[in-house]
Tab-separated table of C-alpha atoms in Angstrom:
chain	number	residue	atom	x	y	z
D	1	UNK	CA	0.000	0.000	0.000
D	2	UNK	CA	2.856	2.388	0.798
D	3	UNK	CA	5.309	2.906	-2.002
D	4	UNK	CA	7.693	5.511	-0.615
D	5	UNK	CA	9.918	4.715	2.378
D	6	UNK	CA	9.362	8.188	3.796
D	7	UNK	CA	5.581	7.779	3.862
D	8	UNK	CA	4.290	5.952	6.901
D	9	UNK	CA	1.089	3.869	6.919
D	10	UNK	CA	-1.947	5.770	5.736
D	11	UNK	CA	-3.532	6.568	9.064
D	12	UNK	CA	-0.394	5.921	11.076
D	13	UNK	CA	-0.102	5.816	14.814
D	14	UNK	CA	-1.476	8.646	16.900
D	15	UNK	CA	1.911	10.242	17.397
D	16	UNK	CA	0.793	12.463	20.238
D	17	UNK	CA	-0.334	9.418	22.166
D	18	UNK	CA	2.006	6.509	21.544
D	19	UNK	CA	5.143	7.801	19.860
D	20	UNK	CA	8.312	7.462	21.848
D	21	UNK	CA	11.873	8.416	20.967
D	22	UNK	CA	13.082	7.527	17.505
D	23	UNK	CA	15.200	4.406	17.841
D	24	UNK	CA	17.658	5.397	15.151
D	25	UNK	CA	21.301	6.243	15.069
D	26	UNK	CA	21.856	9.927	14.442
D	27	UNK	CA	23.777	10.743	11.263
D	28	UNK	CA	26.951	12.775	11.551
D	29	UNK	CA	25.936	16.385	11.037
D	30	UNK	CA	27.479	19.776	11.531
D	31	UNK	CA	26.550	21.266	14.901
D	32	UNK	CA	24.529	24.066	13.338
D	33	UNK	CA	22.568	21.566	11.212
D	34	UNK	CA	21.480	19.607	14.292
D	35	UNK	CA	20.908	22.588	16.585
D	36	UNK	CA	17.561	23.260	18.175
D	37	UNK	CA	17.001	26.213	15.856
D	38	UNK	CA	17.791	24.171	12.736
D	39	UNK	CA	15.463	21.342	13.742
D	40	UNK	CA	12.720	23.839	14.566
D	41	UNK	CA	13.049	25.629	11.216
D	42	UNK	CA	12.868	22.370	9.252
D	43	UNK	CA	9.725	21.445	11.163
D	44	UNK	CA	8.206	24.879	10.557
D	45	UNK	CA	8.911	24.685	6.823
D	46	UNK	CA	7.254	21.272	6.493
D	47	UNK	CA	4.166	22.357	8.424
D	48	UNK	CA	3.826	25.488	6.315
D	49	UNK	CA	4.215	23.531	3.074
D	50	UNK	CA	2.205	20.365	3.736
D	51	UNK	CA	-0.141	20.627	6.741
D	52	UNK	CA	-3.723	19.637	5.896
D	53	UNK	CA	-5.062	23.148	6.603
D	54	UNK	CA	-2.764	25.703	4.909
D	55	UNK	CA	-3.670	28.635	7.154
D	56	UNK	CA	-3.146	26.589	10.299
D	57	UNK	CA	0.138	25.271	8.924
D	58	UNK	CA	1.284	28.845	8.399
D	59	UNK	CA	0.282	29.765	11.940
D	60	UNK	CA	2.230	26.779	13.291
D	61	UNK	CA	5.266	27.874	11.313
D	62	UNK	CA	4.966	31.463	12.545
D	63	UNK	CA	4.782	30.292	16.172
D	64	UNK	CA	7.876	28.112	15.782
D	65	UNK	CA	9.787	30.892	14.066
D	66	UNK	CA	8.812	33.265	16.852
D	67	UNK	CA	10.313	30.739	19.253
D	68	UNK	CA	13.502	30.666	17.189
D	69	UNK	CA	13.696	34.480	17.203
D	70	UNK	CA	13.203	34.513	20.974
D	71	UNK	CA	16.014	31.995	21.445
D	72	UNK	CA	13.788	29.381	23.114
D	73	UNK	CA	15.202	26.383	21.228
D	74	UNK	CA	18.820	27.275	20.536
D	75	UNK	CA	20.417	25.492	23.505
D	76	UNK	CA	17.872	22.655	23.795
D	77	UNK	CA	18.155	19.046	22.707
D	78	UNK	CA	16.198	15.807	23.010
D	79	UNK	CA	13.058	15.737	25.109
D	80	UNK	CA	13.501	19.356	26.241
D	81	UNK	CA	13.507	20.541	22.626
D	82	UNK	CA	10.483	18.412	21.783
D	83	UNK	CA	8.541	19.743	24.755
D	84	UNK	CA	9.337	23.363	23.937
D	85	UNK	CA	8.371	23.133	20.260
D	86	UNK	CA	5.286	21.009	20.925
D	87	UNK	CA	4.119	23.505	23.524
D	88	UNK	CA	4.311	26.371	21.040
D	89	UNK	CA	2.555	24.344	18.321
D	90	UNK	CA	-0.315	23.116	20.487
D	91	UNK	CA	-0.853	26.623	21.865
D	92	UNK	CA	-1.820	27.600	18.298
D	93	UNK	CA	-4.172	24.687	17.616
D	94	UNK	CA	-4.089	21.199	19.171
D	95	UNK	CA	-3.701	18.279	16.752
D	96	UNK	CA	-3.854	14.696	17.946
D	97	UNK	CA	-0.992	13.625	15.653
D	98	UNK	CA	1.465	16.501	15.987
D	99	UNK	CA	4.492	15.619	18.062
D	100	UNK	CA	8.160	16.204	17.439
D	101	UNK	CA	9.903	12.862	17.749
D	102	UNK	CA	13.279	12.874	19.424
D	103	UNK	CA	16.267	10.521	19.128
D	104	UNK	CA	17.229	8.147	21.888
D	105	UNK	CA	20.926	8.768	22.281
D	106	UNK	CA	23.420	6.334	23.709
D	107	UNK	CA	23.949	8.676	26.649
D	108	UNK	CA	20.277	8.761	27.593
D	109	UNK	CA	20.022	4.985	27.277
D	110	UNK	CA	23.029	4.335	29.541
D	111	UNK	CA	22.126	4.036	33.251
D	112	UNK	CA	24.133	5.861	35.888
D	113	UNK	CA	26.841	3.830	37.657
D	114	UNK	CA	25.207	1.394	40.040
D	115	UNK	CA	21.718	2.014	38.631
D	116	UNK	CA	19.649	-0.712	37.059
D	117	UNK	CA	19.200	-0.580	33.294
D	118	UNK	CA	15.733	0.631	32.302
D	119	UNK	CA	13.336	-2.065	31.187
D	120	UNK	CA	12.852	-2.139	27.417
D	121	UNK	CA	9.607	-0.683	26.134
D	122	UNK	CA	7.248	-3.633	25.513
D	123	UNK	CA	5.848	-3.991	22.023
D	124	UNK	CA	2.141	-4.296	21.430
D	125	UNK	CA	0.936	-7.515	19.868
D	126	UNK	CA	-1.305	-6.494	16.933
D	127	UNK	CA	-3.988	-9.156	17.533
D	128	UNK	CA	-4.988	-10.672	20.872
D	129	UNK	CA	-7.503	-13.195	22.231
D	130	UNK	CA	-9.114	-13.954	18.873
D	131	UNK	CA	-11.695	-16.707	19.185
D	132	UNK	CA	-15.083	-17.683	20.571
D	133	UNK	CA	-15.874	-15.821	23.785
D	134	UNK	CA	-19.297	-17.463	24.126
D	135	UNK	CA	-21.434	-19.752	21.943
D	136	UNK	CA	-21.846	-18.135	18.531
D	137	UNK	CA	-20.147	-14.917	19.771
D	138	UNK	CA	-16.690	-14.173	18.340
D	139	UNK	CA	-14.208	-11.785	19.955
D	140	UNK	CA	-10.958	-10.199	18.777
D	141	UNK	CA	-8.791	-7.364	20.064
D	142	UNK	CA	-6.775	-5.273	17.636
D	143	UNK	CA	-4.060	-3.116	19.202
D	144	UNK	CA	-2.848	-1.745	15.874
D	145	UNK	CA	-3.479	-2.097	12.140
D	146	UNK	CA	0.109	-2.482	10.862
D	147	UNK	CA	1.406	-2.721	7.324
D	148	UNK	CA	2.118	-6.410	7.858
D	149	UNK	CA	0.931	-9.194	5.559
D	150	UNK	CA	0.943	-11.743	8.383
D	151	UNK	CA	-1.416	-9.616	10.488
D	152	UNK	CA	-3.674	-9.042	7.472
D	153	UNK	CA	-3.769	-12.809	6.897
D	154	UNK	CA	-4.605	-13.348	10.577
D	155	UNK	CA	-7.494	-10.870	10.346
D	156	UNK	CA	-8.818	-12.597	7.225
D	157	UNK	CA	-8.513	-16.003	8.900
D	158	UNK	CA	-10.384	-14.779	11.978
D	159	UNK	CA	-13.310	-13.671	9.827
D	160	UNK	CA	-13.376	-16.947	7.870
D	161	UNK	CA	-13.020	-19.111	10.993
D	162	UNK	CA	-15.930	-17.299	12.681
D	163	UNK	CA	-18.213	-16.919	9.674
D	164	UNK	CA	-20.981	-18.772	11.504
D	165	UNK	CA	-21.052	-16.270	14.371
D	166	UNK	CA	-24.312	-14.601	15.312
D	167	UNK	CA	-22.272	-11.689	16.689
D	168	UNK	CA	-18.715	-10.349	16.543
D	169	UNK	CA	-17.126	-8.082	19.142
D	170	UNK	CA	-14.194	-5.987	17.921
D	171	UNK	CA	-12.165	-4.653	20.838
D	172	UNK	CA	-10.240	-1.503	19.830
D	173	UNK	CA	-9.939	-0.022	23.326
D	174	UNK	CA	-6.124	-0.158	23.152
D	175	UNK	CA	-5.789	0.366	19.387
D	176	UNK	CA	-3.532	3.315	18.578
D	177	UNK	CA	-3.617	3.419	14.775
D	178	UNK	CA	-2.200	2.015	11.569
D	179	UNK	CA	-3.475	1.582	8.032
D	180	UNK	CA	-6.260	0.132	5.924
D	181	UNK	CA	-5.003	-3.377	5.162
D	182	UNK	CA	-6.757	-5.247	7.971
D	183	UNK	CA	-9.948	-3.211	7.604
D	184	UNK	CA	-10.089	-4.171	3.940
D	185	UNK	CA	-10.237	-7.892	4.753
D	186	UNK	CA	-12.800	-7.410	7.542
D	187	UNK	CA	-15.370	-5.149	5.887
D	188	UNK	CA	-16.190	-7.418	2.879
D	189	UNK	CA	-17.672	-9.957	5.299
D	190	UNK	CA	-19.987	-7.492	7.021
D	191	UNK	CA	-21.868	-5.666	4.266
D	192	UNK	CA	-24.539	-6.973	1.903
D	193	UNK	CA	-23.937	-4.320	-0.768
D	194	UNK	CA	-21.229	-1.903	-1.818
D	195	UNK	CA	-21.087	0.656	0.974
D	196	UNK	CA	-19.359	4.008	1.278
D	197	UNK	CA	-17.594	4.065	4.624
D	198	UNK	CA	-15.740	7.366	5.070
D	199	UNK	CA	-14.161	10.092	2.970
D	200	UNK	CA	-10.450	10.919	3.125
D	201	UNK	CA	-9.213	14.245	1.744
D	202	UNK	CA	-5.535	15.011	1.083
D	203	UNK	CA	-4.067	18.457	0.570
D	204	UNK	CA	-3.959	18.876	-3.214
D	205	UNK	CA	-0.349	20.078	-3.349
D	206	UNK	CA	0.797	16.963	-1.488
D	207	UNK	CA	-1.319	14.679	-3.672
D	208	UNK	CA	0.065	16.278	-6.833
D	209	UNK	CA	3.633	15.468	-5.861
D	210	UNK	CA	2.747	11.828	-5.233
D	211	UNK	CA	2.727	12.287	-1.486
D	212	UNK	CA	-0.734	10.967	-0.650
D	213	UNK	CA	-0.454	7.835	1.515
D	214	UNK	CA	-3.795	6.518	0.217
D	215	UNK	CA	-3.302	6.960	-3.537
D	216	UNK	CA	-3.586	3.670	-5.396
D	217	UNK	CA	-5.332	1.762	-2.587
D	218	UNK	CA	-7.931	-0.512	-4.225
D	219	UNK	CA	-10.714	0.250	-1.741
D	220	UNK	CA	-10.384	4.022	-2.275
D	221	UNK	CA	-12.407	5.797	-4.990
D	222	UNK	CA	-11.958	9.335	-6.240
D	223	UNK	CA	-14.705	11.752	-5.210
D	224	UNK	CA	-15.565	15.425	-5.380
D	225	UNK	CA	-13.925	17.349	-2.567
D	226	UNK	CA	-13.327	20.799	-1.189
D	227	UNK	CA	-11.154	23.300	-3.023
D	228	UNK	CA	-7.472	22.636	-2.464
D	229	UNK	CA	-8.121	19.024	-1.445
D	230	UNK	CA	-8.184	15.687	-3.294
D	231	UNK	CA	-10.962	13.492	-1.918
D	232	UNK	CA	-11.182	9.712	-1.984
D	233	UNK	CA	-13.928	7.564	-0.499
D	234	UNK	CA	-13.270	4.325	1.348
D	235	UNK	CA	-15.700	1.629	0.148
D	236	UNK	CA	-16.575	-1.855	1.370
D	237	UNK	CA	-17.246	-4.401	-1.379
D	238	UNK	CA	-18.998	-7.599	-0.221
D	239	UNK	CA	-17.326	-10.955	-0.742
D	240	UNK	CA	-19.177	-14.064	-1.921
D	241	UNK	CA	-19.794	-15.484	1.566
D	242	UNK	CA	-23.061	-14.191	3.040
D	243	UNK	CA	-22.941	-15.835	6.461
D	244	UNK	CA	-21.945	-12.748	8.451
D	245	UNK	CA	-24.153	-10.236	6.646
D	246	UNK	CA	-26.757	-10.285	9.429
D	247	UNK	CA	-24.405	-10.884	12.354
D	248	UNK	CA	-24.558	-8.288	15.111
D	249	UNK	CA	-21.397	-6.208	15.444
D	250	UNK	CA	-20.177	-4.470	18.587
D	251	UNK	CA	-17.092	-2.237	18.702
D	252	UNK	CA	-15.490	-1.489	22.085
D	253	UNK	CA	-13.920	1.970	22.321
D	254	UNK	CA	-11.932	4.100	24.749
D	255	UNK	CA	-9.971	7.323	24.906
D	256	UNK	CA	-6.945	5.358	23.739
D	257	UNK	CA	-8.650	4.286	20.487
D	258	UNK	CA	-6.870	6.538	18.007
D	259	UNK	CA	-6.396	7.310	14.334
D	260	UNK	CA	-7.066	4.134	12.289
D	261	UNK	CA	-9.091	2.753	15.210
D	262	UNK	CA	-11.296	5.843	14.942
D	263	UNK	CA	-11.598	5.336	11.180
D	264	UNK	CA	-12.864	1.803	11.893
D	265	UNK	CA	-15.250	3.076	14.566
D	266	UNK	CA	-16.672	5.851	12.378
D	267	UNK	CA	-17.158	3.434	9.467
D	268	UNK	CA	-19.168	1.104	11.696
D	269	UNK	CA	-21.187	3.936	13.241
D	270	UNK	CA	-21.802	5.998	10.089
D	271	UNK	CA	-23.123	2.982	8.180
D	272	UNK	CA	-25.136	1.675	11.120
D	273	UNK	CA	-23.384	-1.678	10.768
D	274	UNK	CA	-21.931	-1.760	14.275
D	275	UNK	CA	-22.801	-0.545	17.762
D	276	UNK	CA	-20.057	1.376	19.569
D	277	UNK	CA	-19.796	0.642	23.305
D	278	UNK	CA	-17.451	2.464	25.662
D	279	UNK	CA	-16.042	5.984	25.772
D	280	UNK	CA	-15.367	8.642	23.121
D	281	UNK	CA	-12.262	7.843	21.097
D	282	UNK	CA	-9.010	9.814	21.236
D	283	UNK	CA	-9.803	12.532	18.710
D	284	UNK	CA	-6.680	12.014	16.567
D	285	UNK	CA	-8.116	12.379	13.084
D	286	UNK	CA	-5.511	13.519	10.612
D	287	UNK	CA	-3.545	11.088	8.449
D	288	UNK	CA	-0.174	11.847	6.947
D	289	UNK	CA	3.450	10.894	6.558
D	290	UNK	CA	6.703	10.815	8.471
D	291	UNK	CA	9.538	13.218	7.759
D	292	UNK	CA	13.152	13.262	8.924
D	293	UNK	CA	14.364	16.538	10.383
D	294	UNK	CA	18.016	15.593	10.790
D	295	UNK	CA	20.091	14.618	13.782
D	296	UNK	CA	17.796	11.673	14.533
D	297	UNK	CA	14.746	13.930	14.965
D	298	UNK	CA	11.558	13.294	13.062
D	299	UNK	CA	7.997	14.489	12.720
D	300	UNK	CA	4.646	13.239	11.523
D	301	UNK	CA	3.098	15.789	9.169
D	302	UNK	CA	-0.717	15.528	8.863
D	303	UNK	CA	-1.596	16.012	5.179
D	304	UNK	CA	-5.260	14.983	5.179
D	305	UNK	CA	-8.367	14.301	7.198
D	306	UNK	CA	-10.986	11.538	7.385
D	307	UNK	CA	-14.657	12.415	7.805
D	308	UNK	CA	-18.275	11.316	7.674
D	309	UNK	CA	-19.294	11.631	3.995
D	310	UNK	CA	-22.844	12.641	4.939
D	311	UNK	CA	-22.148	15.350	7.505
D	312	UNK	CA	-18.622	16.336	6.475
D	313	UNK	CA	-17.633	16.160	10.153
D	314	UNK	CA	-14.426	14.565	11.378
D	315	UNK	CA	-13.462	13.527	14.915
D	316	UNK	CA	-10.410	15.717	15.563
D	317	UNK	CA	-10.374	16.714	19.226
D	318	UNK	CA	-13.819	15.325	20.047
D	319	UNK	CA	-13.425	11.689	19.100
D	320	UNK	CA	-16.028	9.292	17.732
D	321	UNK	CA	-18.862	9.127	20.256
D	322	UNK	CA	-20.156	5.723	21.429
D	323	UNK	CA	-23.721	4.565	20.904
D	324	UNK	CA	-23.713	3.095	24.424
D	325	UNK	CA	-21.600	5.166	26.809
D	326	UNK	CA	-19.980	3.201	29.625
D	327	UNK	CA	-16.568	3.133	31.265
D	328	UNK	CA	-14.118	1.403	28.889
D	329	UNK	CA	-13.401	-1.306	31.470
D	330	UNK	CA	-17.125	-2.166	31.473
D	331	UNK	CA	-17.606	-2.103	27.697
D	332	UNK	CA	-17.175	-5.826	27.040
D	333	UNK	CA	-19.522	-6.852	29.842
D	334	UNK	CA	-22.134	-4.420	28.513
D	335	UNK	CA	-21.831	-5.737	24.948
D	336	UNK	CA	-22.193	-9.310	26.187
D	337	UNK	CA	-25.289	-8.506	28.216
D	338	UNK	CA	-26.736	-6.784	25.137
D	339	UNK	CA	-26.252	-10.146	23.417
D	340	UNK	CA	-28.155	-12.005	26.118
D	341	UNK	CA	-25.320	-13.199	28.361
D	342	UNK	CA	-26.204	-13.156	32.068
D	343	UNK	CA	-24.548	-10.235	33.916
D	344	UNK	CA	-22.451	-12.420	36.236
D	345	UNK	CA	-21.122	-14.499	33.343
D	346	UNK	CA	-20.544	-11.365	31.264
D	347	UNK	CA	-18.456	-9.902	34.102
D	348	UNK	CA	-16.377	-13.083	34.366
D	349	UNK	CA	-15.743	-13.123	30.609
D	350	UNK	CA	-14.913	-9.419	30.618
D	351	UNK	CA	-12.354	-9.877	33.402
D	352	UNK	CA	-10.730	-12.717	31.441
D	353	UNK	CA	-10.479	-10.473	28.348
D	354	UNK	CA	-9.404	-7.223	30.015
D	355	UNK	CA	-6.716	-5.371	28.014
D	356	UNK	CA	-3.305	-5.026	29.625
D	357	UNK	CA	-2.612	-1.671	27.955
D	358	UNK	CA	-4.030	1.686	29.100
D	359	UNK	CA	-7.506	2.671	27.966
D	360	UNK	CA	-7.232	6.394	28.730
D	361	UNK	CA	-6.651	9.316	26.419
D	362	UNK	CA	-3.118	10.651	26.794
D	363	UNK	CA	-2.516	14.392	26.711
D	364	UNK	CA	-0.071	15.365	23.946
D	365	UNK	CA	3.357	16.450	25.134
D	366	UNK	CA	3.496	20.231	25.231
D	367	UNK	CA	-0.295	20.680	25.385
D	368	UNK	CA	-1.459	23.335	27.784
D	369	UNK	CA	-3.354	22.161	30.840
D	370	UNK	CA	-6.912	23.418	31.022
D	371	UNK	CA	-7.942	25.591	33.895
D	372	UNK	CA	-10.532	24.809	36.544
């Protein structure tokens, strides 16, 4: 799906929520090329050139350049630089994907003498606990939709293996983003006719240079869009197997459900094909691509947005709202009781399928705390 190594998966990970330091070795650069001011200016230029909303991109760039002029970044490096720039950017307009990514240097990774080495950051397993949770009720948790053929094959196999289900529960409470590949092997099982899911609009200047991360994807169709944008619609095309067309679908959501997870949730809600149970999602709407800034620093530049094709509304900031609002930890038990499982049994099954990763929305680094 992705043809350029500098373009990350179409919806990517919600950088403001899950991105850590860039685990890359920093290239040898002149000191002035890797200075805080140089990194900041490269970031400003990319935001001004490519950000999904041109006027907002210009405002971001102006704020960063004001920081450069004031000398706020010149002596900073690493996390301190990221925090300073992110704070100035989010003061202009919060964006759930904007976050300067910083390198993890050998010095920061080396513990002090006598101190224990820090535990390595655990890696999320893309698919967990896929199987029958109760008679005729299938369950699967997706933590991410990666650009990975093995995970896509696993998603396709789950649908085929559970094609006789009367209901499927998709748990995306700890799902932080990704691309379209797994969605495109799930949706053909669930719809009885060709169905428009969502619209994705890319800044026209980025699309023209071949920079759209969704160009050429088979499930995307060109559509009429706003001026300055190139719009494509995401469509579900039914497969030949009709067994799941009438199955009930529940989608479990939380404040940690971000980016591609929100795309999945909106597609289910907008079409009426699934019932969302839990809390509003993270509100990280914009899709885009990764850019290197030099010195091991990087950034995710949002170049487009995904929205409801009927209302034109996206979920940036607000999130996709659930149909049944409950605490995320209670979402599975509620879905099971909706399917006729006794409350005590539903609670036992929910406890046995509780995610191990956080289900809360994380505040972007550098975002200003609200008063009150």
